mmCIF file of C-alpha atoms and ligand atoms in Angstrom:
data_model
loop_
_atom_site.group_PDB
_atom_site.id
_atom_site.type_symbol
_atom_site.label_atom_id
_atom_site.label_comp_id
_atom_site.label_asym_id
_atom_site.label_seq_id
_atom_site.Cartn_x
_atom_site.Cartn_y
_atom_site.Cartn_z
ATOM 1 C CA UNK A 288 -19.265 5.275 8.727
ATOM 2 C CA UNK A 289 -20.459 1.565 8.320
ATOM 3 C CA UNK A 290 -19.058 -0.494 11.062
ATOM 4 C CA UNK A 291 -18.978 -4.260 11.297
ATOM 5 C CA UNK A 292 -17.391 -7.056 13.225
ATOM 6 C CA UNK A 293 -14.841 -8.718 10.837
ATOM 7 C CA UNK A 294 -13.231 -12.071 11.472
ATOM 8 C CA UNK A 295 -9.602 -12.750 10.940
ATOM 9 C CA UNK A 296 -9.613 -15.496 8.493
ATOM 10 C CA UNK A 297 -5.835 -15.844 7.989
ATOM 11 C CA UNK A 298 -2.409 -14.362 8.823
ATOM 12 C CA UNK A 299 0.463 -14.427 6.361
ATOM 13 C CA UNK A 300 3.877 -13.139 6.981
ATOM 14 C CA UNK A 301 5.147 -10.804 4.328
ATOM 15 C CA UNK A 302 8.506 -9.784 5.699
ATOM 16 C CA UNK A 303 10.137 -9.521 9.145
ATOM 17 C CA UNK A 304 7.943 -6.531 10.045
ATOM 18 C CA UNK A 305 4.833 -6.898 7.940
ATOM 19 C CA UNK A 306 2.040 -9.510 7.836
ATOM 20 C CA UNK A 307 -0.997 -9.788 5.843
ATOM 21 C CA UNK A 308 -4.266 -10.052 7.792
ATOM 22 C CA UNK A 309 -7.247 -11.358 5.903
ATOM 23 C CA UNK A 310 -10.687 -10.298 7.208
ATOM 24 C CA UNK A 311 -13.981 -11.878 6.538
ATOM 25 C CA UNK A 312 -16.629 -9.186 6.290
ATOM 26 C CA UNK A 313 -20.313 -10.203 7.379
ATOM 27 C CA UNK A 314 -21.399 -7.264 5.416
ATOM 28 C CA UNK A 315 -19.355 -7.343 2.122
ATOM 29 C CA UNK A 316 -18.618 -4.020 0.496
ATOM 30 C CA UNK A 317 -17.609 -2.585 -2.770
ATOM 31 C CA UNK A 318 -14.489 -0.538 -2.776
ATOM 32 C CA UNK A 319 -12.075 1.075 -5.318
ATOM 33 C CA UNK A 320 -8.307 0.328 -5.503
ATOM 34 C CA UNK A 321 -6.496 2.657 -3.110
ATOM 35 C CA UNK A 322 -9.234 2.955 -0.534
ATOM 36 C CA UNK A 323 -8.738 2.122 3.099
ATOM 37 C CA UNK A 324 -10.561 0.960 6.160
ATOM 38 C CA UNK A 325 -10.583 1.971 9.774
ATOM 39 C CA UNK A 326 -9.757 -0.606 12.296
ATOM 40 C CA UNK A 327 -11.102 0.040 15.864
ATOM 41 C CA UNK A 328 -9.949 -1.702 18.980
ATOM 42 C CA UNK A 329 -11.721 -1.426 22.247
ATOM 43 C CA UNK A 330 -10.154 -2.354 25.536
ATOM 44 C CA UNK A 331 -12.179 -4.054 28.283
ATOM 45 C CA UNK A 332 -12.101 -0.658 30.172
ATOM 46 C CA UNK A 333 -13.754 1.031 27.014
ATOM 47 C CA UNK A 334 -10.518 2.623 25.889
ATOM 48 C CA UNK A 335 -10.587 2.828 22.077
ATOM 49 C CA UNK A 336 -7.817 3.100 19.462
ATOM 50 C CA UNK A 337 -8.374 3.382 15.781
ATOM 51 C CA UNK A 338 -6.105 3.396 12.787
ATOM 52 C CA UNK A 339 -6.377 3.373 9.089
ATOM 53 C CA UNK A 340 -5.137 0.607 6.752
ATOM 54 C CA UNK A 341 -5.230 0.509 2.956
ATOM 55 C CA UNK A 342 -6.911 -2.549 1.259
ATOM 56 C CA UNK A 343 -4.413 -4.555 -0.506
ATOM 57 C CA UNK A 344 -6.987 -6.695 -2.257
ATOM 58 C CA UNK A 345 -8.242 -5.840 -5.796
ATOM 59 C CA UNK A 346 -11.792 -4.410 -5.892
ATOM 60 C CA UNK A 347 -14.227 -7.260 -6.266
ATOM 61 C CA UNK A 348 -12.905 -9.110 -3.209
ATOM 62 C CA UNK A 349 -15.856 -7.711 -1.337
ATOM 63 C CA UNK A 350 -16.470 -10.318 1.407
ATOM 64 C CA UNK A 351 -12.761 -10.957 2.293
ATOM 65 C CA UNK A 352 -10.199 -8.344 2.451
ATOM 66 C CA UNK A 353 -6.431 -8.248 2.895
ATOM 67 C CA UNK A 354 -4.663 -5.632 5.018
ATOM 68 C CA UNK A 355 -0.901 -5.618 5.319
ATOM 69 C CA UNK A 356 0.179 -4.263 8.449
ATOM 70 C CA UNK A 357 3.720 -3.060 9.572
ATOM 71 C CA UNK A 358 4.656 -3.616 13.104
ATOM 72 C CA UNK A 359 6.022 -0.550 14.739
ATOM 73 C CA UNK A 360 7.807 -1.535 17.863
ATOM 74 C CA UNK A 361 6.806 1.560 19.789
ATOM 75 C CA UNK A 362 3.260 1.622 18.279
ATOM 76 C CA UNK A 363 -0.063 1.061 19.925
ATOM 77 C CA UNK A 364 -2.286 -0.778 17.320
ATOM 78 C CA UNK A 365 0.171 -2.453 14.902
ATOM 79 C CA UNK A 366 2.012 -4.526 17.660
ATOM 80 C CA UNK A 367 -1.527 -5.738 18.753
ATOM 81 C CA UNK A 368 -1.993 -7.350 15.327
ATOM 82 C CA UNK A 369 1.427 -8.888 15.386
ATOM 83 C CA UNK A 370 1.568 -10.026 18.986
ATOM 84 C CA UNK A 371 -1.926 -10.733 20.087
ATOM 85 C CA UNK A 372 -4.581 -11.061 17.175
ATOM 86 C CA UNK A 373 -5.221 -14.704 16.102
ATOM 87 C CA UNK A 374 -7.114 -16.355 13.435
ATOM 88 C CA UNK A 375 -10.882 -16.328 14.488
ATOM 89 C CA UNK A 376 -10.670 -13.049 16.346
ATOM 90 C CA UNK A 377 -13.404 -10.472 15.685
ATOM 91 C CA UNK A 378 -12.211 -6.889 14.906
ATOM 92 C CA UNK A 379 -14.316 -3.957 14.307
ATOM 93 C CA UNK A 380 -13.837 -2.423 10.820
ATOM 94 C CA UNK A 381 -15.083 0.622 9.250
ATOM 95 C CA UNK A 382 -15.320 1.803 5.707
ATOM 96 C CA UNK A 383 -14.391 1.621 2.952
ATOM 97 C CA UNK A 384 -13.055 5.342 2.983
ATOM 98 C CA UNK A 385 -11.166 7.554 0.547
ATOM 99 C CA UNK A 386 -12.143 9.131 -2.795
ATOM 100 C CA UNK A 387 -8.952 10.890 -3.701
ATOM 101 C CA UNK A 388 -6.277 8.251 -3.724
ATOM 102 C CA UNK A 389 -8.179 5.850 -5.991
ATOM 103 C CA UNK A 390 -7.563 4.453 -9.548
ATOM 104 C CA UNK A 391 -9.893 2.661 -11.890
ATOM 105 C CA UNK A 392 -9.307 1.217 -15.209
ATOM 106 C CA UNK A 393 -11.578 3.965 -16.661
ATOM 107 C CA UNK A 394 -9.150 6.507 -15.331
ATOM 108 C CA UNK A 395 -6.540 5.320 -17.766
ATOM 109 C CA UNK A 396 -2.971 6.356 -17.805
ATOM 110 C CA UNK A 397 0.053 6.484 -18.069
ATOM 111 C CA UNK A 398 0.310 6.109 -14.292
ATOM 112 C CA UNK A 399 3.404 6.560 -12.122
ATOM 113 C CA UNK A 400 3.408 4.835 -8.816
ATOM 114 C CA UNK A 401 5.906 5.524 -6.143
ATOM 115 C CA UNK A 402 5.891 3.478 -2.771
ATOM 116 C CA UNK A 403 8.002 3.573 0.321
ATOM 117 C CA UNK A 404 7.846 0.336 2.467
ATOM 118 C CA UNK A 405 4.386 -0.479 3.433
ATOM 119 C CA UNK A 406 3.245 2.284 1.125
ATOM 120 C CA UNK A 407 3.085 -0.283 -1.682
ATOM 121 C CA UNK A 408 -0.220 -1.565 -0.270
ATOM 122 C CA UNK A 409 -2.890 0.567 -1.993
ATOM 123 C CA UNK A 410 -0.753 0.647 -5.154
ATOM 124 C CA UNK A 411 -0.681 -3.145 -5.147
ATOM 125 C CA UNK A 412 -4.569 -2.925 -5.078
ATOM 126 C CA UNK A 413 -4.333 -0.886 -8.179
ATOM 127 C CA UNK A 414 -1.898 -3.299 -9.861
ATOM 128 C CA UNK A 415 -4.026 -6.269 -8.833
ATOM 129 C CA UNK A 416 -7.098 -4.428 -10.306
ATOM 130 C CA UNK A 417 -5.237 -3.719 -13.518
ATOM 131 C CA UNK A 418 -4.339 -7.322 -13.914
ATOM 132 C CA UNK A 419 -7.554 -8.762 -12.797
ATOM 133 C CA UNK A 420 -9.348 -6.603 -15.600
ATOM 134 C CA UNK A 421 -6.777 -7.484 -18.148
ATOM 135 C CA UNK A 422 -6.039 -3.806 -18.695
ATOM 136 C CA UNK A 423 -2.797 -2.852 -20.404
ATOM 137 C CA UNK A 424 -2.784 0.722 -19.031
ATOM 138 C CA UNK A 425 1.036 1.809 -18.888
ATOM 139 C CA UNK A 426 2.156 1.762 -15.239
ATOM 140 C CA UNK A 427 5.524 2.149 -13.643
ATOM 141 C CA UNK A 428 6.139 1.288 -9.978
ATOM 142 C CA UNK A 429 9.205 2.796 -8.265
ATOM 143 C CA UNK A 430 9.372 0.890 -4.898
ATOM 144 C CA UNK A 431 11.733 1.763 -2.183
ATOM 145 C CA UNK A 432 12.713 -0.658 0.476
ATOM 146 C CA UNK A 433 15.518 -1.172 2.794
ATOM 147 C CA UNK A 434 16.685 -4.570 1.631
ATOM 148 C CA UNK A 435 15.601 -7.294 -0.740
ATOM 149 C CA UNK A 436 13.849 -9.066 2.106
ATOM 150 C CA UNK A 437 11.798 -5.932 2.850
ATOM 151 C CA UNK A 438 10.341 -5.863 -0.665
ATOM 152 C CA UNK A 439 6.698 -6.705 0.095
ATOM 153 C CA UNK A 440 4.883 -8.776 -2.356
ATOM 154 C CA UNK A 441 8.132 -9.150 -4.372
ATOM 155 C CA UNK A 442 7.316 -12.334 -6.233
ATOM 156 C CA UNK A 443 3.794 -11.132 -7.039
ATOM 157 C CA UNK A 444 5.145 -7.767 -8.273
ATOM 158 C CA UNK A 445 7.941 -9.479 -10.352
ATOM 159 C CA UNK A 446 5.479 -11.909 -11.926
ATOM 160 C CA UNK A 447 3.097 -8.879 -12.921
ATOM 161 C CA UNK A 448 6.156 -7.140 -14.427
ATOM 162 C CA UNK A 449 7.099 -10.354 -16.419
ATOM 163 C CA UNK A 450 3.746 -10.330 -18.097
ATOM 164 C CA UNK A 451 5.187 -7.670 -20.321
ATOM 165 C CA UNK A 452 1.849 -5.890 -20.718
ATOM 166 C CA UNK A 453 2.875 -2.378 -19.892
ATOM 167 C CA UNK A 454 3.789 -2.621 -16.209
ATOM 168 C CA UNK A 455 7.290 -1.674 -15.224
ATOM 169 C CA UNK A 456 8.898 -2.496 -11.789
ATOM 170 C CA UNK A 457 11.761 -0.624 -10.560
ATOM 171 C CA UNK A 458 13.296 -1.419 -7.003
ATOM 172 C CA UNK A 459 15.509 0.825 -5.025
ATOM 173 C CA UNK A 460 17.063 -0.725 -1.961
ATOM 174 C CA UNK A 461 18.664 1.815 0.503
ATOM 175 C CA UNK A 462 20.430 -0.723 2.771
ATOM 176 C CA UNK A 463 21.071 -3.926 0.671
ATOM 177 C CA UNK A 464 24.634 -5.136 0.577
ATOM 178 C CA UNK A 465 24.139 -7.065 -2.615
ATOM 179 C CA UNK A 466 21.209 -5.505 -4.617
ATOM 180 C CA UNK A 467 19.793 -7.544 -7.453
ATOM 181 C CA UNK A 468 20.613 -6.444 -11.066
ATOM 182 C CA UNK A 469 18.847 -3.461 -12.236
ATOM 183 C CA UNK A 470 17.845 -2.193 -8.751
ATOM 184 C CA UNK A 471 18.994 1.216 -7.575
ATOM 185 C CA UNK A 472 20.727 1.392 -4.226
ATOM 186 C CA UNK A 473 20.100 4.775 -2.976
ATOM 187 C CA UNK A 474 17.154 6.736 -1.527
ATOM 188 C CA UNK A 475 14.728 8.143 -4.076
ATOM 189 C CA UNK A 476 15.746 11.264 -5.772
ATOM 190 C CA UNK A 477 14.534 13.423 -8.726
ATOM 191 C CA UNK A 478 16.979 11.725 -11.299
ATOM 192 C CA UNK A 479 15.683 8.320 -10.389
ATOM 193 C CA UNK A 480 11.965 9.536 -10.563
ATOM 194 C CA UNK A 481 12.647 11.144 -13.972
ATOM 195 C CA UNK A 482 14.356 7.974 -15.217
ATOM 196 C CA UNK A 483 11.436 5.830 -14.236
ATOM 197 C CA UNK A 484 8.989 8.291 -15.542
ATOM 198 C CA UNK A 485 10.659 8.176 -18.981
ATOM 199 C CA UNK A 486 10.045 4.453 -19.273
ATOM 200 C CA UNK A 487 6.364 5.198 -19.646
ATOM 201 C CA UNK A 488 5.158 5.705 -23.190
ATOM 202 C CA UNK A 489 4.093 9.303 -22.489
ATOM 203 C CA UNK A 490 3.739 11.859 -19.596
ATOM 204 C CA UNK A 491 2.063 10.342 -16.618
ATOM 205 C CA UNK A 492 -1.686 11.284 -16.385
ATOM 206 C CA UNK A 493 -1.388 10.740 -12.713
ATOM 207 C CA UNK A 494 1.240 9.903 -9.992
ATOM 208 C CA UNK A 495 0.270 8.027 -6.846
ATOM 209 C CA UNK A 496 2.762 8.386 -4.046
ATOM 210 C CA UNK A 497 2.384 6.467 -0.666
ATOM 211 C CA UNK A 498 4.554 6.056 2.407
ATOM 212 C CA UNK A 499 5.775 8.111 5.374
ATOM 213 C CA UNK A 500 5.371 11.880 5.502
ATOM 214 C CA UNK A 501 9.071 12.393 4.600
ATOM 215 C CA UNK A 502 8.956 9.846 1.730
ATOM 216 C CA UNK A 503 5.879 11.467 0.265
ATOM 217 C CA UNK A 504 7.501 14.901 0.382
ATOM 218 C CA UNK A 505 10.605 13.754 -1.314
ATOM 219 C CA UNK A 506 8.762 11.756 -3.903
ATOM 220 C CA UNK A 507 6.315 14.614 -4.705
ATOM 221 C CA UNK A 508 9.163 17.007 -5.113
ATOM 222 C CA UNK A 509 10.813 14.559 -7.405
ATOM 223 C CA UNK A 510 7.541 14.094 -9.441
ATOM 224 C CA UNK A 511 7.234 17.926 -9.791
ATOM 225 C CA UNK A 512 10.785 17.961 -10.985
ATOM 226 C CA UNK A 513 10.056 15.296 -13.515
ATOM 227 C CA UNK A 514 7.444 17.580 -15.136
ATOM 228 C CA UNK A 515 4.253 16.198 -13.491
ATOM 229 C CA UNK A 516 1.720 18.756 -12.561
ATOM 230 C CA UNK A 517 0.944 19.431 -9.014
ATOM 231 C CA UNK A 518 -2.773 18.601 -9.717
ATOM 232 C CA UNK A 519 -1.838 15.114 -11.085
ATOM 233 C CA UNK A 520 0.046 14.148 -8.129
ATOM 234 C CA UNK A 521 -1.859 12.094 -5.353
ATOM 235 C CA UNK A 522 -0.289 11.295 -2.055
ATOM 236 C CA UNK A 523 -1.285 9.043 0.805
ATOM 237 C CA UNK A 524 0.678 9.695 3.980
ATOM 238 C CA UNK A 525 1.038 6.907 6.597
ATOM 239 C CA UNK A 526 2.345 9.309 9.298
ATOM 240 C CA UNK A 527 5.743 9.634 11.105
HETATM 241 C C1 LIG B 762 -4.852 6.355 4.836
HETATM 242 C C2 LIG B 762 -3.884 5.476 5.659
HETATM 243 C C3 LIG B 762 -3.676 4.302 5.251
HETATM 244 C C4 LIG B 762 -2.732 3.474 5.904
HETATM 245 N N1 LIG B 762 -2.482 2.181 5.495
HETATM 246 C C5 LIG B 762 -1.579 1.389 6.253
HETATM 247 C C6 LIG B 762 -1.114 0.131 5.708
HETATM 248 O O1 LIG B 762 -1.782 -0.269 4.768
HETATM 249 N N2 LIG B 762 -0.348 -0.554 6.364
HETATM 250 C C7 LIG B 762 0.351 -0.082 7.554
HETATM 251 O O2 LIG B 762 1.263 -0.729 8.159
HETATM 252 N N3 LIG B 762 0.164 1.030 7.979
HETATM 253 C C8 LIG B 762 -0.783 1.898 7.406
HETATM 254 N N4 LIG B 762 -1.088 3.222 7.876
HETATM 255 C C9 LIG B 762 -0.547 3.664 9.044
HETATM 256 C C10 LIG B 762 -1.268 3.225 10.194
HETATM 257 O O3 LIG B 762 -2.656 3.811 10.245
HETATM 258 C C11 LIG B 762 -0.815 3.455 11.586
HETATM 259 O O4 LIG B 762 -0.396 4.839 11.717
HETATM 260 C C12 LIG B 762 0.330 2.519 11.983
HETATM 261 O O5 LIG B 762 -0.002 1.192 11.799
HETATM 262 C C13 LIG B 762 0.926 2.873 13.239
HETATM 263 O O6 LIG B 762 0.031 2.624 14.247
HETATM 264 P P1 LIG B 762 0.348 2.250 15.817
HETATM 265 O O7 LIG B 762 -0.857 2.374 16.562
HETATM 266 O O8 LIG B 762 1.088 0.871 15.689
HETATM 267 O O9 LIG B 762 1.430 3.339 16.094
HETATM 268 P P2 LIG B 762 1.160 4.644 16.932
HETATM 269 O O10 LIG B 762 0.869 4.209 18.353
HETATM 270 O O11 LIG B 762 0.277 5.491 16.153
HETATM 271 O O12 LIG B 762 2.512 5.266 16.730
HETATM 272 C C14 LIG B 762 3.070 5.711 15.370
HETATM 273 C C15 LIG B 762 4.384 6.301 15.598
HETATM 274 O O13 LIG B 762 4.202 7.452 16.083
HETATM 275 C C16 LIG B 762 5.003 7.817 17.308
HETATM 276 N N5 LIG B 762 4.176 8.376 18.253
HETATM 277 C C17 LIG B 762 3.131 7.794 18.982
HETATM 278 N N6 LIG B 762 2.713 8.598 19.840
HETATM 279 C C18 LIG B 762 3.489 9.743 19.844
HETATM 280 C C19 LIG B 762 3.503 11.071 20.576
HETATM 281 N N7 LIG B 762 2.571 11.150 21.489
HETATM 282 N N8 LIG B 762 4.467 11.813 20.330
HETATM 283 C C20 LIG B 762 5.388 11.503 19.369
HETATM 284 N N9 LIG B 762 5.449 10.341 18.628
HETATM 285 C C21 LIG B 762 4.473 9.545 18.875
HETATM 286 C C22 LIG B 762 5.447 6.348 17.694
HETATM 287 O O14 LIG B 762 6.700 6.325 18.159
HETATM 288 C C23 LIG B 762 5.386 5.461 16.388
HETATM 289 O O15 LIG B 762 6.480 5.273 15.901
HETATM 290 C C24 LIG B 762 -1.930 3.999 7.148
HETATM 291 C C25 LIG B 762 -2.256 5.347 7.553
HETATM 292 C C26 LIG B 762 -3.300 6.061 6.663
HETATM 293 C C27 LIG B 762 -3.494 7.449 7.103
#
């Protein structure tokens, strides 16, 4: 893997628990929407920890990439970013990595995207790529979050949906007292996935599912029940 010392160029809060970290890359690289990088931290005593983070930026960013990192209170690496890391810090980054969970405009569609929480990050890269290329590939994103305030990139996603160019956004909020009109207010289930799939102009050529292990299992079962072939379902599991 190619490693380099990237510099934190900016930190932008996205929700109570997630912030975007922008990294300047001294050795710019090409990447595909959906790929991730590995971040490696080394303590003064030589102890090392490394974790994977999806690239949120659209391909083409090359010299500055955005990672959106969720703070897990009992985690090792993610609290470091939220509590310790500052603009100007140098962090080791390896990659880009991943050839399975990727989408290019040439891959076409229709495409079903299903995200749980921070799992929206690689799917956002795909949507940014689609918009940046002026593509009209039919895409539908079913995004599950706890509350309205936890819907990462909500304004940007709503803005993309408002372009009316073949992208549909469907939120489901599992713990929101007053969900916005049109949002579901339950955990994802096969009926919900079927309903969103039917909004596409034809059967999805591919489904991309990203979130926790449990979320991915549930969503993949729902996608199968909606008639999507197992071979067309790609999942990215963030762990626990
Ligand atoms: C391809 C890929 C892309 C990813 N992209 C993103 C992304 O874009 N954004 C993002 O926020 N995350 C992403 N992740 C998840 C990320 O890699 C980390 O797993 C996450 O940030 C947690 O790391 P941590 O060091 O903070 O927590 P960890 O220390 O790894 O702990 C994670 C959880 O496991 C539990 N745990 C830790 N050790 C043990 C143990 N010994 N026994 C039982 N439980 C334990 C902890 O309680 C904690 O809740 C991605 C993961 C993958 C594989």
